Coordinates of C-alpha atoms in Angstrom, one line a residue:
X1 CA 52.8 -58.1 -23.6
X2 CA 50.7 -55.0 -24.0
X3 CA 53.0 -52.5 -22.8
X4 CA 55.9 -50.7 -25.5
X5 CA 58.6 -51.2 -22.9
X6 CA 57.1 -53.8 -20.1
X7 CA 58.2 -54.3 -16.8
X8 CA 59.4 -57.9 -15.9
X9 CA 59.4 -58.8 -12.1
X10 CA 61.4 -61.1 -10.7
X11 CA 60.8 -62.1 -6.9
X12 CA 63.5 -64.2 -5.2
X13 CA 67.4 -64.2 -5.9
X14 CA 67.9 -68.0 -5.9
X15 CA 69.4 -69.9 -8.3
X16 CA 66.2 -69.8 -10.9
X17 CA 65.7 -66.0 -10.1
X18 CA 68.9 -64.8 -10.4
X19 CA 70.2 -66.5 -13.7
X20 CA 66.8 -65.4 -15.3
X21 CA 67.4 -61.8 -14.3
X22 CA 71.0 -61.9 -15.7
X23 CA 69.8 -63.0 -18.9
X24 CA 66.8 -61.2 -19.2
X25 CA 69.0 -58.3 -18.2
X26 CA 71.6 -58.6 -20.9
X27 CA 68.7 -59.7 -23.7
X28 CA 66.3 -57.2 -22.7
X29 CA 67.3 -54.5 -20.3
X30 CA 70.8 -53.5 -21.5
X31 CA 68.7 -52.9 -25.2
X32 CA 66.2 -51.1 -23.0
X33 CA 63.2 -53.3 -24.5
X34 CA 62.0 -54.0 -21.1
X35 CA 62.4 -53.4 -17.6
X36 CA 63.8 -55.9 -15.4
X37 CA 63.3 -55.6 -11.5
X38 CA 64.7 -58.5 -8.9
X39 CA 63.0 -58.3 -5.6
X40 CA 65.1 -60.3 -2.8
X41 CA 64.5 -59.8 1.2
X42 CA 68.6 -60.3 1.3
X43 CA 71.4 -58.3 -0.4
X44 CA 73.4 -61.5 -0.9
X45 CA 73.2 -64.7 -3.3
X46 CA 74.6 -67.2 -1.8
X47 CA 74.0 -71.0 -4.0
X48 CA 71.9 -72.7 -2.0
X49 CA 73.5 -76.7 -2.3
X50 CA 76.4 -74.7 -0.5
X51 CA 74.7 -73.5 2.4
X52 CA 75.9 -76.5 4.7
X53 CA 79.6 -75.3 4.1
X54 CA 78.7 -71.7 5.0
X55 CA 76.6 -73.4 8.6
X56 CA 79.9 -75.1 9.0
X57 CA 82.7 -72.5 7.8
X58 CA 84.1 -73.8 5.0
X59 CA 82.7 -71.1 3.0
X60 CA 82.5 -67.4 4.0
X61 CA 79.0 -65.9 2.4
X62 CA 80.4 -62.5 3.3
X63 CA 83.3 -63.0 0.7
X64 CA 82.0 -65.6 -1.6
X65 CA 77.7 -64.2 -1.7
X66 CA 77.0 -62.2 -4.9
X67 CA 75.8 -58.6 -4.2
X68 CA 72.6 -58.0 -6.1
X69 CA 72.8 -53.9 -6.3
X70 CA 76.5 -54.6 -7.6
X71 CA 75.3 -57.6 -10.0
X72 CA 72.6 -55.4 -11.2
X73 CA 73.9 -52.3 -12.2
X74 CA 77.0 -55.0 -14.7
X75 CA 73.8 -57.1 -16.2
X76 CA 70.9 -55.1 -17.1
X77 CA 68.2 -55.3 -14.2
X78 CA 67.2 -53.0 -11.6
X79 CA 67.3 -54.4 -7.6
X80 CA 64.6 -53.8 -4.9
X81 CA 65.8 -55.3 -1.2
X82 CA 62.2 -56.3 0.1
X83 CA 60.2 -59.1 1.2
X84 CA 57.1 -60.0 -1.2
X85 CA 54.5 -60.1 1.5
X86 CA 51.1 -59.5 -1.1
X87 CA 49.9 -59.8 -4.6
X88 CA 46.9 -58.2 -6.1
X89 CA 46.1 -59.6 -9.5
X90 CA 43.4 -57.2 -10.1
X91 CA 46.3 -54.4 -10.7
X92 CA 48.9 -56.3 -11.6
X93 CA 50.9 -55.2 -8.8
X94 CA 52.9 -57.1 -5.7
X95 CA 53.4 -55.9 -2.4
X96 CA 56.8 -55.3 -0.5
X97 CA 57.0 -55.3 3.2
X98 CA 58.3 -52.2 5.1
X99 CA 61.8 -52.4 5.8
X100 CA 63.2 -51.4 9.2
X101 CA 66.5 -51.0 10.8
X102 CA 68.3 -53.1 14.1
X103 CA 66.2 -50.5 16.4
X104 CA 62.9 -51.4 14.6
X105 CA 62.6 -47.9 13.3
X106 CA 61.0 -47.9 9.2
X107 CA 63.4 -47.0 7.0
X108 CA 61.2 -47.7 4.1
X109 CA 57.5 -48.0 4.2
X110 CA 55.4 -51.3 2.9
X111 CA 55.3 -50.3 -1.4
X112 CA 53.6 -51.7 -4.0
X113 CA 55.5 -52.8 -7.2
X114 CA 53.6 -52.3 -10.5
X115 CA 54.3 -55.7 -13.1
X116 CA 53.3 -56.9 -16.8
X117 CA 54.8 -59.8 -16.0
X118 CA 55.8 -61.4 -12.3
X119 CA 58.2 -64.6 -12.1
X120 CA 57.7 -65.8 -8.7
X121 CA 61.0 -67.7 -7.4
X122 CA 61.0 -67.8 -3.8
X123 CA 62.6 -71.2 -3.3
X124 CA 61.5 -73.3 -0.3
X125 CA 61.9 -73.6 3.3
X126 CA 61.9 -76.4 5.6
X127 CA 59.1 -78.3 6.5
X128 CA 58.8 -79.0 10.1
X129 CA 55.1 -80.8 9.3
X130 CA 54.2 -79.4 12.7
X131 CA 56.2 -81.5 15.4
X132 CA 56.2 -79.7 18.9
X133 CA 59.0 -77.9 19.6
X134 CA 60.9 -77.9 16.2
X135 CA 60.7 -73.8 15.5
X136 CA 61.5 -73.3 19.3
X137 CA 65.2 -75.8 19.5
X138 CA 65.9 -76.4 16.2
X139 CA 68.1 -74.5 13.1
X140 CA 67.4 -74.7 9.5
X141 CA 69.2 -74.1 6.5
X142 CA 67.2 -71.8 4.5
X143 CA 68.9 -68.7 4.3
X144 CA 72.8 -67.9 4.6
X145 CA 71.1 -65.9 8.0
X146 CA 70.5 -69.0 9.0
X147 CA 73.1 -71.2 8.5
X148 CA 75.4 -67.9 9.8
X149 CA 73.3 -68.8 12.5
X150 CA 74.0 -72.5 13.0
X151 CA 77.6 -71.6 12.5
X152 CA 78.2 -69.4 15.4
X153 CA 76.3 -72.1 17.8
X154 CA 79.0 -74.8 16.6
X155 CA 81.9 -72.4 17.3
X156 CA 80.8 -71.9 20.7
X157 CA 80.4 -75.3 21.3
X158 CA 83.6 -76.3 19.6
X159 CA 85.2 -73.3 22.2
X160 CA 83.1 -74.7 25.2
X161 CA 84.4 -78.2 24.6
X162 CA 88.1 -77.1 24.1
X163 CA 88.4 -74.9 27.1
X164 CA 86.1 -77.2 29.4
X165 CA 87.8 -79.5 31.9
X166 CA 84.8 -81.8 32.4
X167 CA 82.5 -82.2 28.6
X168 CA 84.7 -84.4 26.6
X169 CA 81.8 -84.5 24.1
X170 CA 79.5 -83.1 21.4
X171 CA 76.3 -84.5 20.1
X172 CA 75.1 -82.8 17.3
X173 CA 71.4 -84.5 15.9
X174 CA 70.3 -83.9 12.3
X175 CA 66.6 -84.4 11.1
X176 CA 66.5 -85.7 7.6
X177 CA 68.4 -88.1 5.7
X178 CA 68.6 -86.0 2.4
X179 CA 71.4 -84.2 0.5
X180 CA 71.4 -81.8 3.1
X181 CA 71.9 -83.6 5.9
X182 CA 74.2 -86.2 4.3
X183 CA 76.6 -83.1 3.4
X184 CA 76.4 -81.5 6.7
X185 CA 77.2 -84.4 8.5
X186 CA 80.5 -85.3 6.4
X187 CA 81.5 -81.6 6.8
X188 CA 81.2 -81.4 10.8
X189 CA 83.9 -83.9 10.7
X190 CA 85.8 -82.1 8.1
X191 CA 85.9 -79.0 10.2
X192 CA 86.4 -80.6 13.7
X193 CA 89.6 -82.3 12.3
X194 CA 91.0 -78.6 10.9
X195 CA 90.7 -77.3 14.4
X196 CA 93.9 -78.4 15.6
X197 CA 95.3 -76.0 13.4
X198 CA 93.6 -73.0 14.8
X199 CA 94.6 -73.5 18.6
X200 CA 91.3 -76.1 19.7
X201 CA 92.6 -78.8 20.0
X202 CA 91.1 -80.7 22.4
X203 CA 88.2 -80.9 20.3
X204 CA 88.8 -83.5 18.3
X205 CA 86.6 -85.5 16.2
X206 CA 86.4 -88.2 18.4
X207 CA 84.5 -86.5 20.7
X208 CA 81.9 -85.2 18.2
X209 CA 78.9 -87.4 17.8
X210 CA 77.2 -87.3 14.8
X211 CA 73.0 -88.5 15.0
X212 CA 71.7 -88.6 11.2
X213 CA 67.9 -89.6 11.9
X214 CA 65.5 -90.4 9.2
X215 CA 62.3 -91.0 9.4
X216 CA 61.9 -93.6 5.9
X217 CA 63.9 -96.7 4.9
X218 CA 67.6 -95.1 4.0
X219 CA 69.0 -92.0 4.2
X220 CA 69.2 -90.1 0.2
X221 CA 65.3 -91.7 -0.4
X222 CA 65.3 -89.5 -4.0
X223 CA 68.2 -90.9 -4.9
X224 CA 69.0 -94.8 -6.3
X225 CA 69.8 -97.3 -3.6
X226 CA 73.1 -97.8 -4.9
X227 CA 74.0 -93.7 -4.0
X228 CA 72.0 -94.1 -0.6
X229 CA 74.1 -97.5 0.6
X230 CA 77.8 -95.9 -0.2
X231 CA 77.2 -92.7 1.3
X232 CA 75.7 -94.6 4.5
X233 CA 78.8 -96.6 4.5
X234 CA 81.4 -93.5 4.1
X235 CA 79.2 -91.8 6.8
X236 CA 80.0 -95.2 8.9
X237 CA 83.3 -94.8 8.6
X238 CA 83.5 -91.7 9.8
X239 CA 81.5 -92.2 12.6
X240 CA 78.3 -90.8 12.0
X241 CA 75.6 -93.0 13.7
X242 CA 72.9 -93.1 10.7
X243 CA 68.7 -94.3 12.2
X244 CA 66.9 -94.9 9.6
X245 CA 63.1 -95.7 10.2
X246 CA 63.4 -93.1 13.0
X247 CA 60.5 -91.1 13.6
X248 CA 60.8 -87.7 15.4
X249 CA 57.9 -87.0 17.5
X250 CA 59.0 -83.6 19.6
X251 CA 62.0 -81.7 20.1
X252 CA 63.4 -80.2 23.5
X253 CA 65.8 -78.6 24.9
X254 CA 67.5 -81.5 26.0
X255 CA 67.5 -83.7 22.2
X256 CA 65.1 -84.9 19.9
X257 CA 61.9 -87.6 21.1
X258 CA 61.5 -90.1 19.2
X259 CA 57.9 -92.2 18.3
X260 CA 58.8 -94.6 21.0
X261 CA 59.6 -92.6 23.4
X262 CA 63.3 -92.5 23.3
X263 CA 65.6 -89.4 24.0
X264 CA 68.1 -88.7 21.5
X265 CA 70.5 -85.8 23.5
X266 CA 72.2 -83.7 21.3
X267 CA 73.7 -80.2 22.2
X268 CA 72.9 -79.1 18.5
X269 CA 69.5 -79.6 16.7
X270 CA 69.1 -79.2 13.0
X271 CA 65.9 -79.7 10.8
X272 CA 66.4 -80.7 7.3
X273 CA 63.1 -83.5 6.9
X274 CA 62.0 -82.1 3.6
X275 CA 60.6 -78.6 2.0
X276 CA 57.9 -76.9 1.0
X277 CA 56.7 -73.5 -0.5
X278 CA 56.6 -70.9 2.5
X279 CA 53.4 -70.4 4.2
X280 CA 52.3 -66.6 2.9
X281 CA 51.9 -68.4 -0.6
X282 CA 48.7 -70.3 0.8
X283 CA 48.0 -66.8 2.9
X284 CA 47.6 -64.8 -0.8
X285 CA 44.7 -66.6 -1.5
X286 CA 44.7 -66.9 -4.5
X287 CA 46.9 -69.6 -6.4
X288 CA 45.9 -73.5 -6.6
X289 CA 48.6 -75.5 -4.7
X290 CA 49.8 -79.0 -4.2
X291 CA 50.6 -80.3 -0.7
X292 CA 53.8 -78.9 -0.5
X293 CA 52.6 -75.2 -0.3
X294 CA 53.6 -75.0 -4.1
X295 CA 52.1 -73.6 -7.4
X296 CA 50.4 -75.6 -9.5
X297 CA 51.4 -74.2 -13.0
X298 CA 50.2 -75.1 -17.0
X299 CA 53.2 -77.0 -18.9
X300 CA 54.8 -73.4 -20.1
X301 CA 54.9 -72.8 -16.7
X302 CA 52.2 -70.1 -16.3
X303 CA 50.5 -70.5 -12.9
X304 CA 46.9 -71.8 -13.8
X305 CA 45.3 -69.0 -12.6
X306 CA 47.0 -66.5 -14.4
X307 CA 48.8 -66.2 -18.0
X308 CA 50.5 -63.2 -16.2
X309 CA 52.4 -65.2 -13.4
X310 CA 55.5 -67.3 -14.1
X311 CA 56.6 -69.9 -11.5
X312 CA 59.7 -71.3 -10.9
X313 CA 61.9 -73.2 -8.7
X314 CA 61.2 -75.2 -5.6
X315 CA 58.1 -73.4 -4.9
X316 CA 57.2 -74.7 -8.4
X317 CA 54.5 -77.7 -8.8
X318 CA 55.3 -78.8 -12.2
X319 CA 53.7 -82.1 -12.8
X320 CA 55.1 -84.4 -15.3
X321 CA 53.9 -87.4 -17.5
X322 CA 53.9 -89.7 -15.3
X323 CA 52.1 -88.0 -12.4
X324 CA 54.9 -86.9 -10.1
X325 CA 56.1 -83.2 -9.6
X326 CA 59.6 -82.2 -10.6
X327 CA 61.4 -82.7 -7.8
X328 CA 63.0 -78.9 -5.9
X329 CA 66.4 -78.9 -6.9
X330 CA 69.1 -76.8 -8.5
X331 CA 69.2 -78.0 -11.8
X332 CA 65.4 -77.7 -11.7
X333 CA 65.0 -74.3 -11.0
X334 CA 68.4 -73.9 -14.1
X335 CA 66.0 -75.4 -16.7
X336 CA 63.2 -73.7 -15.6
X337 CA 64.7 -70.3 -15.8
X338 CA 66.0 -71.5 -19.3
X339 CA 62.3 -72.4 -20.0
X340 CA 60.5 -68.9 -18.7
X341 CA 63.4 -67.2 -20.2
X342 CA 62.5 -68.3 -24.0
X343 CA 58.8 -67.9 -23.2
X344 CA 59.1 -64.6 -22.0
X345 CA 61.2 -63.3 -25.7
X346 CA 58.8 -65.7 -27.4
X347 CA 55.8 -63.3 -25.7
X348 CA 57.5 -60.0 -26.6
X349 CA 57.9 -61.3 -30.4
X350 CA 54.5 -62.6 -30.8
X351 CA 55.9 -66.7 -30.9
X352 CA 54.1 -69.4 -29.2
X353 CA 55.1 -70.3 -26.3
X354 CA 56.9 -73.5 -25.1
X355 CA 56.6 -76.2 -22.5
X356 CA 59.1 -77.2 -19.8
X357 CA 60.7 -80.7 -20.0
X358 CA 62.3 -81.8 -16.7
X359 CA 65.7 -83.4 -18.0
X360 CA 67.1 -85.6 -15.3
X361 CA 71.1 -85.1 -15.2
X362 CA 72.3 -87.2 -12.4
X363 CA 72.6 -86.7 -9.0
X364 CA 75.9 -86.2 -6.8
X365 CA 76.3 -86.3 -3.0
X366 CA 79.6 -84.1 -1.8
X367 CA 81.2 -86.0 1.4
X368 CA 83.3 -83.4 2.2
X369 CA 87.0 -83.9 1.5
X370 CA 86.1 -87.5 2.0
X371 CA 84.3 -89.1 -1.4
X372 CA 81.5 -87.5 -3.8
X373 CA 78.8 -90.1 -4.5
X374 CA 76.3 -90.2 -7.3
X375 CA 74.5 -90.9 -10.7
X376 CA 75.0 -88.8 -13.9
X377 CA 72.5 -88.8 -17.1
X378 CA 69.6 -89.7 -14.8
X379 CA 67.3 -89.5 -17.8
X380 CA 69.1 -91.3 -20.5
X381 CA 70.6 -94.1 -17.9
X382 CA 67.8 -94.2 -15.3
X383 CA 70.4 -93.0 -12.9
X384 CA 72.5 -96.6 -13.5
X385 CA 75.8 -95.1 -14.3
X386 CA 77.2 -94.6 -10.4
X387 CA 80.5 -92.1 -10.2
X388 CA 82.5 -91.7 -7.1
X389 CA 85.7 -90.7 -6.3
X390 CA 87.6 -87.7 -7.8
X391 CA 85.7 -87.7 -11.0
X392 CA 82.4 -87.4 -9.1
X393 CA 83.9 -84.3 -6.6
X394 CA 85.2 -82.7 -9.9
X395 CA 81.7 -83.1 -11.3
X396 CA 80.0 -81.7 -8.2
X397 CA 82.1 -78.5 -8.4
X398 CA 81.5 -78.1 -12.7
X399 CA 78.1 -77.7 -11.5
X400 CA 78.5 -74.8 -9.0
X401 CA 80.8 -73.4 -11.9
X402 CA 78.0 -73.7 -14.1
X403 CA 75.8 -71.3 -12.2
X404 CA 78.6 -69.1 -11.7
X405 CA 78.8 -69.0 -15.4
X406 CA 75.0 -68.2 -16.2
X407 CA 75.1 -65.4 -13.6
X408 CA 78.5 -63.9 -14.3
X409 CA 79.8 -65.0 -17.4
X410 CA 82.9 -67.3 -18.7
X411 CA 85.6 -64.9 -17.7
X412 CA 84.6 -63.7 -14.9
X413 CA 83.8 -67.1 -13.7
X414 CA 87.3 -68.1 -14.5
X415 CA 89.1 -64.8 -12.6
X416 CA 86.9 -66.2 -9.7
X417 CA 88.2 -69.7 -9.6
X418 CA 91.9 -68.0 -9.9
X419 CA 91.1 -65.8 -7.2
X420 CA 89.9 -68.5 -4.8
X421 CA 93.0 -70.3 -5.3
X422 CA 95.1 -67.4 -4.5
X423 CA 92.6 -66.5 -1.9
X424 CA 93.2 -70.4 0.2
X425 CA 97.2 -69.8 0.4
X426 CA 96.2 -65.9 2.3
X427 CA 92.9 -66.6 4.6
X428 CA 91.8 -69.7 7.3
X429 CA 90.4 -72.8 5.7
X430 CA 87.8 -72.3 8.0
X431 CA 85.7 -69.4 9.0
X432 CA 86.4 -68.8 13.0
X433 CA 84.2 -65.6 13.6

């Protein structure tokens, strides 16, 4: 890096961007050897494999999200609230969109952000591959905004139904057989049967009906068949009526269209049929991309067009030996920031730099309180060794605890789990507001 003390820019708070700021912050920032600036359009971190549990109220993001001004100021980095809306390579800078208030008034104007080196780790957001009427009826679950969003629709249709004389149902239809919809659909049933406890009880969970609808061969298609047929079967049980080979080709008001015609009604539409890198990244104009929107980067994970831009994450096109891209998940976007992390302290101390290895650790499916699915050592046991059961849930959690750990530490991570547990004998089970 050419400058004495360079400036390193992060943009996007996920779970890549904000373990590599934490690190780079303690490493470089504290010793004031660089400076380290995360750009995030939200205040909050909230993981994103946990956003289904804050859509359905199992998880508060206004109690459990990570403050990124607070983080900051403990770990070493500086934070701008902003949305990256422009880059110019030519001098080294990226734009920040003007921020504005409820009223619409500009509180700060559109700003440019000076870098010698820019990580980009904007994550992903749903791809709706253009099907008529998806932006206009349906939710995602990109943001904690939006699954806030989600989550005050289902407590008004869990009130509607409990203080209604004549709808003795509620059909709820998810788009996209993935982890995501998997998840959600175990934890609608979880919530629904908690309800009794908070005076609705009339809505039961026999009158929620459950549509999973994907479009290829099985539900969990990344995953092995093994995973995919005993999640369909503990999604079975609970009543969730899983259509596979299910093409969507509109969405209504009134349900979901399928390609031959047929009308699946649901009261509650959610999109979750795959991601891709967000549209403005084409709109820059200047990065080579894969289908999916993403960045096509060099092995060290320097964008090809540039040995000044980093990429990681899901808006990452990392392609491996064998020809396929690293697939956008958590763990990923971990090993990635590990990777960038080391390349970046290899820059500044005039070391080559290294390449990224995708290292396969398993993959786990959370039912709710009802079973946790999955493979573990994906690389070294081509996903063969199957977990489920407690072992598997307490694996699942290890690995939220494990990104607690990168981005706050080993003691602070284990005050947090003490405080939870103290915190579920004083507050609801369930969000209810």
């Amino acid at each position: 890096m050419k400058s004495a003390n360079p400036k390193i820019v992060i943009v996007g708070g996920g779970a890549g961007g904000l373990e590599l700021a934490t690190q780079l912050g303690h490493k470089l920032g504290k010793k004031n050897l660089a400076q380290i600036i995360l750009v995030d359009r939200n205040r909050t971190h909230i993981w994103k494999p946990l956003l289904h549990e804050v859509a359905t109220g199992s998880l508060d993001s206004a109690l459990d999200g990570v403050v990124y001004s607070a983080h900051a100021a403990k770990h070493g980095y500086q934070f701008q609230l902003g949305t990256f809306c422009g880059l110019d390579e030519a001098t080294q800078s990226i734009s920040v969109a003007a921020i504005v208030d409820e009223s619409g008034k500009v509180m700060l104007p559109e700003r440019q952000i000076q870098y010698d080196k820019l990580v980009i780790a904007v994550g992903s957001v749903s791809n709706d591959f253009n099907t008529p009427g998806v932006k206009e009826n349906c939710f995602f679950l990109d943001s904690h905004q939006q699954a806030n969003r989600f989550h005050n629709a289902l407590l008004d249709s869990f009130t509607r139904v409990h203080q209604s004389e004549t709808i003795n149902e509620l059909n709820i239809a998810i788009v996209g057989g993935g982890a995501t919809g998997v998840e959600l659909s175990a934890e609608l049933y979880h919530v629904t049967d908690m309800l009794k406890v908070y005076g609705l009880s009339k809505m039961t969970a026999d009158k929620l009906n459950i549509h999973l609808i994907e479009a290829g061969e099985r539900i969990l298609p990344a995953l092995p068949e093994r995973i995919a047929t005993s999640a369909r079967i503990e999604l079975s049980k609970l009543g969730v009526n899983v259509m596979e080979n299910t093409r969507i080709s509109e969405a209504t008001a009134a349900g979901f269209v399928t390609s031959e015609g047929n009308v699946i009604e649901a009261n509650i539409m959610l999109w979750a049929a795959g991601v891709k890198a967000a549209d403005f990244i084409k709109d820059i104009g200047l990065f080579e991309l894969n289908r999916a929107n993403q960045i096509m980067v060099k092995p060290n994970l320097l964008s090809t067009v540039s040995d000044d831009i980093y990429v990681i994450g899901d808006c990452c096109a990392c392609q491996q030996a064998d020809g396929s891209f690293v697939p956008p998940r958590a763990q990923s976007a971990h090993q990635m920031a590990e990777c960038v992390e080391k390349n970046i302290l290899n820059e500044l101390k005039g070391e080559p730099l290294v390449d990224y290895v995708y290292v396969d650790h398993g993959s786990l499916v959370n039912l709710s309180r009802y079973s946790t699915v999955g493979s573990l050592m994906g690389n070294l046991t081509k996903s063969s060794m199957f977990v489920e059961g407690k072992i598997a849930r307490l694996v699942y959690i290890s690995l939220y605890r494990m990104h607690q750990q990168a981005i706050h530490g080993t003691f602070k991570t284990v005050a947090l789990w003490c405080a939870e547990k103290v915190m579920r004998v004083v507050r609801p089970r369930m969000k209810l507001h």
